[in-house]
């Protein structure tokens, strides 16, 4: 049997060359596996440059895009194309999959080969999508995720809170292991300091860097900064990233007379330099933010 491992992400919302956390994490995991001598066949469902996965073999099998219920049905049907791609580049000695709402191909491929199947779970996706986005097939999405995790030899959860929730969903506790997200500390220690935007130079400045998602507390951050500025008028806020809350950020910038600066997402390699330029880095999760 080939000594390669199948590495799968069937989530069409995760571009292989993107700057958001999910994209970066996907590439970083592939890099880490290469460092320990594991050769991968990477199969992803979103088109984009695959250069970040070299020297592994990588391909994308993109589904037809559609909104709403039609898009969800196409994701379910797309499992057949993903499975065919895995079979074409196999056989494999194991399958590693990032959990996605309607991704069945990894489980089917592992079962057909009789090889270990490992699932990386980053969130209760069915609940997250229903709360923060549109999800028509909520019960189907939850059922597919549960089937995939219950069929896995090992489920890697990013937090203890998520691990507990997966067990409540019926995943065997002895198959769930907590593997928290890591960071390459050497990059942060050696990174040169980036020059701040002109209006923030000379100001004590805090930085938020990440996706502008509702659960990242962007509204809370802007309210808190407004309150801080009433007591400390010279302070500044630098927001780096993009996402659904960008319009709220844009309005805050327009009203802040240079005290708030928003810049678009930066490549992962520049993140340490941005953080080095800050006096304070903030992660403004609110009390009702998901615990996982």
PDB file of C-alpha atoms in Angstrom:
ATOM      1  CA  UNK A   1       0.000   0.000   0.000  1.00  0.00           C
ATOM      2  CA  UNK A   2       1.078   3.560  -0.742  1.00  0.00           C
ATOM      3  CA  UNK A   3       2.615   5.307   2.264  1.00  0.00           C
ATOM      4  CA  UNK A   4       0.641   8.520   1.723  1.00  0.00           C
ATOM      5  CA  UNK A   5      -2.127   9.974   3.890  1.00  0.00           C
ATOM      6  CA  UNK A   6      -5.283  11.557   2.461  1.00  0.00           C
ATOM      7  CA  UNK A   7      -5.794  15.084   3.834  1.00  0.00           C
ATOM      8  CA  UNK A   8      -9.267  16.367   3.122  1.00  0.00           C
ATOM      9  CA  UNK A   9     -11.285  19.571   3.520  1.00  0.00           C
ATOM     10  CA  UNK A  10     -14.744  19.514   1.916  1.00  0.00           C
ATOM     11  CA  UNK A  11     -15.744  22.961   3.206  1.00  0.00           C
ATOM     12  CA  UNK A  12     -16.295  25.259   0.189  1.00  0.00           C
ATOM     13  CA  UNK A  13     -15.885  28.284   2.460  1.00  0.00           C
ATOM     14  CA  UNK A  14     -12.195  27.636   3.158  1.00  0.00           C
ATOM     15  CA  UNK A  15      -9.950  28.841   0.304  1.00  0.00           C
ATOM     16  CA  UNK A  16      -6.605  27.022   0.232  1.00  0.00           C
ATOM     17  CA  UNK A  17      -4.717  30.298  -0.233  1.00  0.00           C
ATOM     18  CA  UNK A  18      -6.841  32.493   2.067  1.00  0.00           C
ATOM     19  CA  UNK A  19      -5.752  34.635   5.040  1.00  0.00           C
ATOM     20  CA  UNK A  20      -8.499  33.670   7.495  1.00  0.00           C
ATOM     21  CA  UNK A  21      -7.769  31.325  10.370  1.00  0.00           C
ATOM     22  CA  UNK A  22      -9.282  28.207   8.826  1.00  0.00           C
ATOM     23  CA  UNK A  23      -7.180  28.560   5.660  1.00  0.00           C
ATOM     24  CA  UNK A  24      -4.011  29.283   7.589  1.00  0.00           C
ATOM     25  CA  UNK A  25      -4.637  26.364   9.926  1.00  0.00           C
ATOM     26  CA  UNK A  26      -5.177  23.973   7.018  1.00  0.00           C
ATOM     27  CA  UNK A  27      -1.836  24.907   5.454  1.00  0.00           C
ATOM     28  CA  UNK A  28      -0.045  24.919   8.810  1.00  0.00           C
ATOM     29  CA  UNK A  29      -1.234  21.399   9.617  1.00  0.00           C
ATOM     30  CA  UNK A  30       0.011  20.179   6.249  1.00  0.00           C
ATOM     31  CA  UNK A  31       3.375  21.850   6.875  1.00  0.00           C
ATOM     32  CA  UNK A  32       3.626  20.298  10.346  1.00  0.00           C
ATOM     33  CA  UNK A  33       2.874  16.830   8.978  1.00  0.00           C
ATOM     34  CA  UNK A  34       5.568  17.280   6.324  1.00  0.00           C
ATOM     35  CA  UNK A  35       8.078  18.189   9.051  1.00  0.00           C
ATOM     36  CA  UNK A  36       7.492  14.848  10.767  1.00  0.00           C
ATOM     37  CA  UNK A  37       7.789  12.918   7.514  1.00  0.00           C
ATOM     38  CA  UNK A  38       4.140  12.387   6.522  1.00  0.00           C
ATOM     39  CA  UNK A  39       3.405  12.690   2.799  1.00  0.00           C
ATOM     40  CA  UNK A  40      -0.085  13.921   1.940  1.00  0.00           C
ATOM     41  CA  UNK A  41      -2.564  13.867  -0.884  1.00  0.00           C
ATOM     42  CA  UNK A  42      -4.452  17.094  -0.182  1.00  0.00           C
ATOM     43  CA  UNK A  43      -7.983  17.411  -1.579  1.00  0.00           C
ATOM     44  CA  UNK A  44      -9.942  20.629  -0.974  1.00  0.00           C
ATOM     45  CA  UNK A  45     -13.342  21.866  -2.155  1.00  0.00           C
ATOM     46  CA  UNK A  46     -12.462  25.506  -2.820  1.00  0.00           C
ATOM     47  CA  UNK A  47     -10.519  26.695  -5.828  1.00  0.00           C
ATOM     48  CA  UNK A  48      -7.347  28.687  -5.204  1.00  0.00           C
ATOM     49  CA  UNK A  49      -3.593  28.463  -5.315  1.00  0.00           C
ATOM     50  CA  UNK A  50      -2.297  25.220  -3.828  1.00  0.00           C
ATOM     51  CA  UNK A  51       1.316  26.386  -3.569  1.00  0.00           C
ATOM     52  CA  UNK A  52       1.053  26.576   0.228  1.00  0.00           C
ATOM     53  CA  UNK A  53       0.733  22.778   0.422  1.00  0.00           C
ATOM     54  CA  UNK A  54       3.959  21.916  -1.391  1.00  0.00           C
ATOM     55  CA  UNK A  55       5.803  19.552  -1.392  1.00  0.00           C
ATOM     56  CA  UNK A  56       2.617  17.535  -0.840  1.00  0.00           C
ATOM     57  CA  UNK A  57       0.452  16.578  -3.798  1.00  0.00           C
ATOM     58  CA  UNK A  58      -2.667  18.756  -3.813  1.00  0.00           C
ATOM     59  CA  UNK A  59      -5.791  19.313  -5.905  1.00  0.00           C
ATOM     60  CA  UNK A  60      -9.138  21.043  -5.583  1.00  0.00           C
ATOM     61  CA  UNK A  61     -12.481  19.546  -6.548  1.00  0.00           C
ATOM     62  CA  UNK A  62     -14.770  22.546  -6.454  1.00  0.00           C
ATOM     63  CA  UNK A  63     -18.554  22.084  -6.287  1.00  0.00           C
ATOM     64  CA  UNK A  64     -21.034  24.136  -8.240  1.00  0.00           C
ATOM     65  CA  UNK A  65     -21.700  27.233  -6.161  1.00  0.00           C
ATOM     66  CA  UNK A  66     -25.247  28.234  -5.274  1.00  0.00           C
ATOM     67  CA  UNK A  67     -26.957  30.079  -2.452  1.00  0.00           C
ATOM     68  CA  UNK A  68     -29.399  28.762   0.096  1.00  0.00           C
ATOM     69  CA  UNK A  69     -30.910  25.317  -0.013  1.00  0.00           C
ATOM     70  CA  UNK A  70     -29.665  24.626  -3.545  1.00  0.00           C
ATOM     71  CA  UNK A  71     -26.090  25.196  -2.394  1.00  0.00           C
ATOM     72  CA  UNK A  72     -26.509  22.834   0.554  1.00  0.00           C
ATOM     73  CA  UNK A  73     -27.923  20.099  -1.685  1.00  0.00           C
ATOM     74  CA  UNK A  74     -24.992  20.523  -4.067  1.00  0.00           C
ATOM     75  CA  UNK A  75     -22.576  20.164  -1.144  1.00  0.00           C
ATOM     76  CA  UNK A  76     -24.170  16.842  -0.243  1.00  0.00           C
ATOM     77  CA  UNK A  77     -23.965  15.643  -3.849  1.00  0.00           C
ATOM     78  CA  UNK A  78     -20.392  16.879  -4.093  1.00  0.00           C
ATOM     79  CA  UNK A  79     -19.236  14.125  -1.716  1.00  0.00           C
ATOM     80  CA  UNK A  80     -19.273  11.748  -4.693  1.00  0.00           C
ATOM     81  CA  UNK A  81     -16.782  13.882  -6.616  1.00  0.00           C
ATOM     82  CA  UNK A  82     -14.554  14.251  -3.554  1.00  0.00           C
ATOM     83  CA  UNK A  83     -14.613  10.492  -3.018  1.00  0.00           C
ATOM     84  CA  UNK A  84     -13.670   9.870  -6.660  1.00  0.00           C
ATOM     85  CA  UNK A  85     -10.714  12.255  -6.316  1.00  0.00           C
ATOM     86  CA  UNK A  86      -9.504  10.448  -3.192  1.00  0.00           C
ATOM     87  CA  UNK A  87      -9.785   7.086  -4.918  1.00  0.00           C
ATOM     88  CA  UNK A  88      -7.884   8.327  -7.959  1.00  0.00           C
ATOM     89  CA  UNK A  89      -4.881   9.483  -5.915  1.00  0.00           C
ATOM     90  CA  UNK A  90      -4.974   6.560  -3.445  1.00  0.00           C
ATOM     91  CA  UNK A  91      -4.684   4.098  -1.899  1.00  0.00           C
ATOM     92  CA  UNK A  92      -3.786   5.655   1.448  1.00  0.00           C
ATOM     93  CA  UNK A  93      -2.590   4.398   4.808  1.00  0.00           C
ATOM     94  CA  UNK A  94      -4.884   6.815   6.702  1.00  0.00           C
ATOM     95  CA  UNK A  95      -7.399   9.604   6.146  1.00  0.00           C
ATOM     96  CA  UNK A  96      -7.296  12.965   7.962  1.00  0.00           C
ATOM     97  CA  UNK A  97     -10.289  15.260   7.481  1.00  0.00           C
ATOM     98  CA  UNK A  98     -11.257  18.716   8.693  1.00  0.00           C
ATOM     99  CA  UNK A  99     -14.914  18.373   9.683  1.00  0.00           C
ATOM    100  CA  UNK A 100     -17.343  20.099   7.294  1.00  0.00           C
ATOM    101  CA  UNK A 101     -21.118  20.360   7.286  1.00  0.00           C
ATOM    102  CA  UNK A 102     -21.862  17.835   4.536  1.00  0.00           C
ATOM    103  CA  UNK A 103     -18.523  16.090   4.059  1.00  0.00           C
ATOM    104  CA  UNK A 104     -18.909  12.308   3.810  1.00  0.00           C
ATOM    105  CA  UNK A 105     -16.100  11.444   1.400  1.00  0.00           C
ATOM    106  CA  UNK A 106     -13.361  10.952   4.007  1.00  0.00           C
ATOM    107  CA  UNK A 107     -15.397   8.482   6.043  1.00  0.00           C
ATOM    108  CA  UNK A 108     -16.422   6.506   2.952  1.00  0.00           C
ATOM    109  CA  UNK A 109     -12.852   6.410   1.630  1.00  0.00           C
ATOM    110  CA  UNK A 110     -11.395   5.239   4.943  1.00  0.00           C
ATOM    111  CA  UNK A 111     -14.044   2.539   5.332  1.00  0.00           C
ATOM    112  CA  UNK A 112     -13.467   1.246   1.812  1.00  0.00           C
ATOM    113  CA  UNK A 113      -9.722   0.941   2.460  1.00  0.00           C
ATOM    114  CA  UNK A 114     -10.028  -0.259   6.060  1.00  0.00           C
ATOM    115  CA  UNK A 115      -7.543   2.393   7.251  1.00  0.00           C
ATOM    116  CA  UNK A 116      -7.545   4.746  10.280  1.00  0.00           C
ATOM    117  CA  UNK A 117      -9.794   7.795   9.987  1.00  0.00           C
ATOM    118  CA  UNK A 118      -8.995  10.961  11.983  1.00  0.00           C
ATOM    119  CA  UNK A 119     -11.354  13.949  12.108  1.00  0.00           C
ATOM    120  CA  UNK A 120     -10.335  17.439  13.191  1.00  0.00           C
ATOM    121  CA  UNK A 121     -13.309  19.291  14.731  1.00  0.00           C
ATOM    122  CA  UNK A 122     -13.003  23.049  15.165  1.00  0.00           C
ATOM    123  CA  UNK A 123     -16.596  23.905  16.097  1.00  0.00           C
ATOM    124  CA  UNK A 124     -20.107  22.442  16.305  1.00  0.00           C
ATOM    125  CA  UNK A 125     -20.583  23.527  12.704  1.00  0.00           C
ATOM    126  CA  UNK A 126     -24.294  22.732  12.464  1.00  0.00           C
ATOM    127  CA  UNK A 127     -25.063  25.047  15.403  1.00  0.00           C
ATOM    128  CA  UNK A 128     -22.626  27.759  14.354  1.00  0.00           C
ATOM    129  CA  UNK A 129     -24.022  27.907  10.814  1.00  0.00           C
ATOM    130  CA  UNK A 130     -27.627  27.999  12.030  1.00  0.00           C
ATOM    131  CA  UNK A 131     -26.864  30.846  14.457  1.00  0.00           C
ATOM    132  CA  UNK A 132     -24.566  33.056  12.415  1.00  0.00           C
ATOM    133  CA  UNK A 133     -25.338  32.155   8.794  1.00  0.00           C
ATOM    134  CA  UNK A 134     -28.174  30.536   6.871  1.00  0.00           C
ATOM    135  CA  UNK A 135     -28.589  26.771   7.162  1.00  0.00           C
ATOM    136  CA  UNK A 136     -31.708  25.229   5.670  1.00  0.00           C
ATOM    137  CA  UNK A 137     -30.845  21.562   6.192  1.00  0.00           C
ATOM    138  CA  UNK A 138     -29.996  21.867   9.882  1.00  0.00           C
ATOM    139  CA  UNK A 139     -30.954  18.330  10.854  1.00  0.00           C
ATOM    140  CA  UNK A 140     -29.175  16.819   7.848  1.00  0.00           C
ATOM    141  CA  UNK A 141     -26.008  18.830   8.548  1.00  0.00           C
ATOM    142  CA  UNK A 142     -25.982  17.760  12.183  1.00  0.00           C
ATOM    143  CA  UNK A 143     -26.637  14.153  11.214  1.00  0.00           C
ATOM    144  CA  UNK A 144     -23.790  14.044   8.700  1.00  0.00           C
ATOM    145  CA  UNK A 145     -21.347  15.573  11.186  1.00  0.00           C
ATOM    146  CA  UNK A 146     -22.396  13.112  13.884  1.00  0.00           C
ATOM    147  CA  UNK A 147     -22.090  10.136  11.509  1.00  0.00           C
ATOM    148  CA  UNK A 148     -18.625  11.237  10.422  1.00  0.00           C
ATOM    149  CA  UNK A 149     -17.349  11.726  13.966  1.00  0.00           C
ATOM    150  CA  UNK A 150     -18.973   8.564  15.295  1.00  0.00           C
ATOM    151  CA  UNK A 151     -17.297   6.667  12.455  1.00  0.00           C
ATOM    152  CA  UNK A 152     -13.860   8.107  13.167  1.00  0.00           C
ATOM    153  CA  UNK A 153     -11.093   6.298  14.998  1.00  0.00           C
ATOM    154  CA  UNK A 154     -10.059   9.581  16.599  1.00  0.00           C
ATOM    155  CA  UNK A 155     -11.718  13.014  16.809  1.00  0.00           C
ATOM    156  CA  UNK A 156      -9.391  15.931  17.585  1.00  0.00           C
ATOM    157  CA  UNK A 157     -11.233  18.794  19.302  1.00  0.00           C
ATOM    158  CA  UNK A 158      -9.651  22.222  19.676  1.00  0.00           C
ATOM    159  CA  UNK A 159     -10.903  22.751  23.249  1.00  0.00           C
ATOM    160  CA  UNK A 160     -12.259  20.889  26.256  1.00  0.00           C
ATOM    161  CA  UNK A 161     -15.595  22.682  25.880  1.00  0.00           C
ATOM    162  CA  UNK A 162     -15.920  21.413  22.318  1.00  0.00           C
ATOM    163  CA  UNK A 163     -14.842  17.909  23.323  1.00  0.00           C
ATOM    164  CA  UNK A 164     -17.591  17.817  25.966  1.00  0.00           C
ATOM    165  CA  UNK A 165     -20.166  18.950  23.423  1.00  0.00           C
ATOM    166  CA  UNK A 166     -19.110  16.279  20.928  1.00  0.00           C
ATOM    167  CA  UNK A 167     -19.487  13.600  23.581  1.00  0.00           C
ATOM    168  CA  UNK A 168     -22.989  14.887  24.302  1.00  0.00           C
ATOM    169  CA  UNK A 169     -23.674  14.518  20.582  1.00  0.00           C
ATOM    170  CA  UNK A 170     -22.894  10.818  20.828  1.00  0.00           C
ATOM    171  CA  UNK A 171     -19.185  10.628  19.964  1.00  0.00           C
ATOM    172  CA  UNK A 172     -17.443   8.078  22.176  1.00  0.00           C
ATOM    173  CA  UNK A 173     -15.443   9.828  24.877  1.00  0.00           C
ATOM    174  CA  UNK A 174     -12.481   7.477  24.446  1.00  0.00           C
ATOM    175  CA  UNK A 175     -12.188   8.561  20.815  1.00  0.00           C
ATOM    176  CA  UNK A 176     -12.138  12.295  21.501  1.00  0.00           C
ATOM    177  CA  UNK A 177      -8.832  14.005  22.206  1.00  0.00           C
ATOM    178  CA  UNK A 178      -8.220  17.698  22.844  1.00  0.00           C
ATOM    179  CA  UNK A 179      -5.546  19.172  20.595  1.00  0.00           C
ATOM    180  CA  UNK A 180      -5.501  22.936  21.001  1.00  0.00           C
ATOM    181  CA  UNK A 181      -4.444  25.273  18.215  1.00  0.00           C
ATOM    182  CA  UNK A 182      -0.749  26.073  18.323  1.00  0.00           C
ATOM    183  CA  UNK A 183       1.503  28.918  17.254  1.00  0.00           C
ATOM    184  CA  UNK A 184       4.986  29.093  15.771  1.00  0.00           C
ATOM    185  CA  UNK A 185       6.614  31.050  18.605  1.00  0.00           C
ATOM    186  CA  UNK A 186       9.900  31.535  16.760  1.00  0.00           C
ATOM    187  CA  UNK A 187       8.139  33.659  14.135  1.00  0.00           C
ATOM    188  CA  UNK A 188       6.849  36.024  16.808  1.00  0.00           C
ATOM    189  CA  UNK A 189      10.162  36.304  18.634  1.00  0.00           C
ATOM    190  CA  UNK A 190      12.111  37.197  15.498  1.00  0.00           C
ATOM    191  CA  UNK A 191       9.570  39.322  13.638  1.00  0.00           C
ATOM    192  CA  UNK A 192      10.504  42.922  12.768  1.00  0.00           C
ATOM    193  CA  UNK A 193       8.072  45.590  13.942  1.00  0.00           C
ATOM    194  CA  UNK A 194       5.749  46.847  11.200  1.00  0.00           C
ATOM    195  CA  UNK A 195       5.350  50.602  10.781  1.00  0.00           C
ATOM    196  CA  UNK A 196       2.008  51.767  12.133  1.00  0.00           C
ATOM    197  CA  UNK A 197      -0.441  53.722   9.967  1.00  0.00           C
ATOM    198  CA  UNK A 198       0.365  57.431   9.995  1.00  0.00           C
ATOM    199  CA  UNK A 199      -2.562  58.550  12.185  1.00  0.00           C
ATOM    200  CA  UNK A 200      -1.603  56.025  14.884  1.00  0.00           C
ATOM    201  CA  UNK A 201       2.057  56.944  15.137  1.00  0.00           C
ATOM    202  CA  UNK A 202       2.761  58.450  18.523  1.00  0.00           C
ATOM    203  CA  UNK A 203      -0.487  57.122  19.988  1.00  0.00           C
ATOM    204  CA  UNK A 204      -0.712  54.277  22.540  1.00  0.00           C
ATOM    205  CA  UNK A 205      -2.282  51.716  20.215  1.00  0.00           C
ATOM    206  CA  UNK A 206      -4.196  48.502  20.614  1.00  0.00           C
ATOM    207  CA  UNK A 207      -4.538  46.030  17.750  1.00  0.00           C
ATOM    208  CA  UNK A 208      -7.273  43.592  16.823  1.00  0.00           C
ATOM    209  CA  UNK A 209      -6.141  41.146  14.149  1.00  0.00           C
ATOM    210  CA  UNK A 210      -8.506  38.518  12.763  1.00  0.00           C
ATOM    211  CA  UNK A 211     -11.745  37.867  10.934  1.00  0.00           C
ATOM    212  CA  UNK A 212     -14.464  40.452  11.515  1.00  0.00           C
ATOM    213  CA  UNK A 213     -16.990  37.826  12.599  1.00  0.00           C
ATOM    214  CA  UNK A 214     -19.923  38.525  14.960  1.00  0.00           C
ATOM    215  CA  UNK A 215     -18.591  36.085  17.553  1.00  0.00           C
ATOM    216  CA  UNK A 216     -15.221  37.850  17.621  1.00  0.00           C
ATOM    217  CA  UNK A 217     -16.767  40.729  19.567  1.00  0.00           C
ATOM    218  CA  UNK A 218     -16.207  43.531  17.058  1.00  0.00           C
ATOM    219  CA  UNK A 219     -19.187  45.565  18.297  1.00  0.00           C
ATOM    220  CA  UNK A 220     -18.061  45.163  21.894  1.00  0.00           C
ATOM    221  CA  UNK A 221     -14.536  46.235  20.923  1.00  0.00           C
ATOM    222  CA  UNK A 222     -15.755  49.418  19.234  1.00  0.00           C
ATOM    223  CA  UNK A 223     -17.996  50.319  22.190  1.00  0.00           C
ATOM    224  CA  UNK A 224     -15.171  49.642  24.637  1.00  0.00           C
ATOM    225  CA  UNK A 225     -12.726  51.752  22.637  1.00  0.00           C
ATOM    226  CA  UNK A 226     -15.204  54.640  22.512  1.00  0.00           C
ATOM    227  CA  UNK A 227     -15.497  54.491  26.310  1.00  0.00           C
ATOM    228  CA  UNK A 228     -11.714  54.283  26.703  1.00  0.00           C
ATOM    229  CA  UNK A 229     -11.192  57.238  24.416  1.00  0.00           C
ATOM    230  CA  UNK A 230     -13.453  59.434  26.514  1.00  0.00           C
ATOM    231  CA  UNK A 231     -11.019  58.889  29.389  1.00  0.00           C
ATOM    232  CA  UNK A 232      -7.840  58.692  27.295  1.00  0.00           C
ATOM    233  CA  UNK A 233      -8.300  60.770  24.125  1.00  0.00           C
ATOM    234  CA  UNK A 234      -4.851  60.041  22.675  1.00  0.00           C
ATOM    235  CA  UNK A 235      -5.249  56.256  22.387  1.00  0.00           C
ATOM    236  CA  UNK A 236      -5.633  54.485  19.045  1.00  0.00           C
ATOM    237  CA  UNK A 237      -7.169  51.312  17.660  1.00  0.00           C
ATOM    238  CA  UNK A 238      -5.852  49.395  14.659  1.00  0.00           C
ATOM    239  CA  UNK A 239      -8.202  46.761  13.220  1.00  0.00           C
ATOM    240  CA  UNK A 240      -6.628  44.343  10.747  1.00  0.00           C
ATOM    241  CA  UNK A 241      -8.861  41.886   8.911  1.00  0.00           C
ATOM    242  CA  UNK A 242     -12.025  41.458   6.898  1.00  0.00           C
ATOM    243  CA  UNK A 243     -15.414  39.851   7.353  1.00  0.00           C
ATOM    244  CA  UNK A 244     -19.149  40.398   7.878  1.00  0.00           C
ATOM    245  CA  UNK A 245     -18.675  43.228  10.395  1.00  0.00           C
ATOM    246  CA  UNK A 246     -16.632  45.386   8.017  1.00  0.00           C
ATOM    247  CA  UNK A 247     -19.444  47.935   7.532  1.00  0.00           C
ATOM    248  CA  UNK A 248     -19.710  48.510  11.289  1.00  0.00           C
ATOM    249  CA  UNK A 249     -15.946  49.022  11.390  1.00  0.00           C
ATOM    250  CA  UNK A 250     -16.091  51.400   8.424  1.00  0.00           C
ATOM    251  CA  UNK A 251     -18.651  53.587  10.202  1.00  0.00           C
ATOM    252  CA  UNK A 252     -16.535  53.674  13.361  1.00  0.00           C
ATOM    253  CA  UNK A 253     -13.461  54.695  11.377  1.00  0.00           C
ATOM    254  CA  UNK A 254     -15.380  57.545   9.729  1.00  0.00           C
ATOM    255  CA  UNK A 255     -16.408  58.913  13.130  1.00  0.00           C
ATOM    256  CA  UNK A 256     -13.053  58.509  14.910  1.00  0.00           C
ATOM    257  CA  UNK A 257     -10.977  61.288  13.312  1.00  0.00           C
ATOM    258  CA  UNK A 258      -7.942  59.072  12.737  1.00  0.00           C
ATOM    259  CA  UNK A 259      -8.021  57.298  16.103  1.00  0.00           C
ATOM    260  CA  UNK A 260      -9.292  54.089  14.472  1.00  0.00           C
ATOM    261  CA  UNK A 261      -7.618  52.626  11.400  1.00  0.00           C
ATOM    262  CA  UNK A 262      -8.855  49.603   9.491  1.00  0.00           C
ATOM    263  CA  UNK A 263      -6.602  47.704   7.098  1.00  0.00           C
ATOM    264  CA  UNK A 264      -7.459  44.622   5.098  1.00  0.00           C
ATOM    265  CA  UNK A 265      -6.353  41.099   5.908  1.00  0.00           C
ATOM    266  CA  UNK A 266      -2.617  40.486   5.760  1.00  0.00           C
ATOM    267  CA  UNK A 267      -0.738  37.328   4.804  1.00  0.00           C
ATOM    268  CA  UNK A 268      -0.119  35.024   7.734  1.00  0.00           C
ATOM    269  CA  UNK A 269       3.616  35.653   7.500  1.00  0.00           C
ATOM    270  CA  UNK A 270       3.062  39.340   8.379  1.00  0.00           C
ATOM    271  CA  UNK A 271       0.895  38.717  11.443  1.00  0.00           C
ATOM    272  CA  UNK A 272       3.806  38.669  13.936  1.00  0.00           C
ATOM    273  CA  UNK A 273       5.092  42.005  12.610  1.00  0.00           C
ATOM    274  CA  UNK A 274       1.664  43.611  12.998  1.00  0.00           C
ATOM    275  CA  UNK A 275       1.393  42.388  16.590  1.00  0.00           C
ATOM    276  CA  UNK A 276       4.926  43.576  17.347  1.00  0.00           C
ATOM    277  CA  UNK A 277       3.805  47.081  16.373  1.00  0.00           C
ATOM    278  CA  UNK A 278       1.042  47.115  19.006  1.00  0.00           C
ATOM    279  CA  UNK A 279       1.200  48.278  22.594  1.00  0.00           C
ATOM    280  CA  UNK A 280      -1.688  45.943  23.396  1.00  0.00           C
ATOM    281  CA  UNK A 281      -3.269  43.128  21.383  1.00  0.00           C
ATOM    282  CA  UNK A 282      -6.945  42.461  22.083  1.00  0.00           C
ATOM    283  CA  UNK A 283      -9.259  39.446  21.718  1.00  0.00           C
ATOM    284  CA  UNK A 284     -12.640  40.967  22.636  1.00  0.00           C
ATOM    285  CA  UNK A 285     -14.838  37.928  23.107  1.00  0.00           C
ATOM    286  CA  UNK A 286     -18.156  38.780  24.755  1.00  0.00           C
ATOM    287  CA  UNK A 287     -19.814  36.885  27.591  1.00  0.00           C
ATOM    288  CA  UNK A 288     -22.185  35.134  25.176  1.00  0.00           C
ATOM    289  CA  UNK A 289     -19.451  34.122  22.727  1.00  0.00           C
ATOM    290  CA  UNK A 290     -19.254  30.380  22.048  1.00  0.00           C
ATOM    291  CA  UNK A 291     -17.062  28.721  24.685  1.00  0.00           C
ATOM    292  CA  UNK A 292     -15.436  26.332  22.242  1.00  0.00           C
TER     293      UNK A 292
END
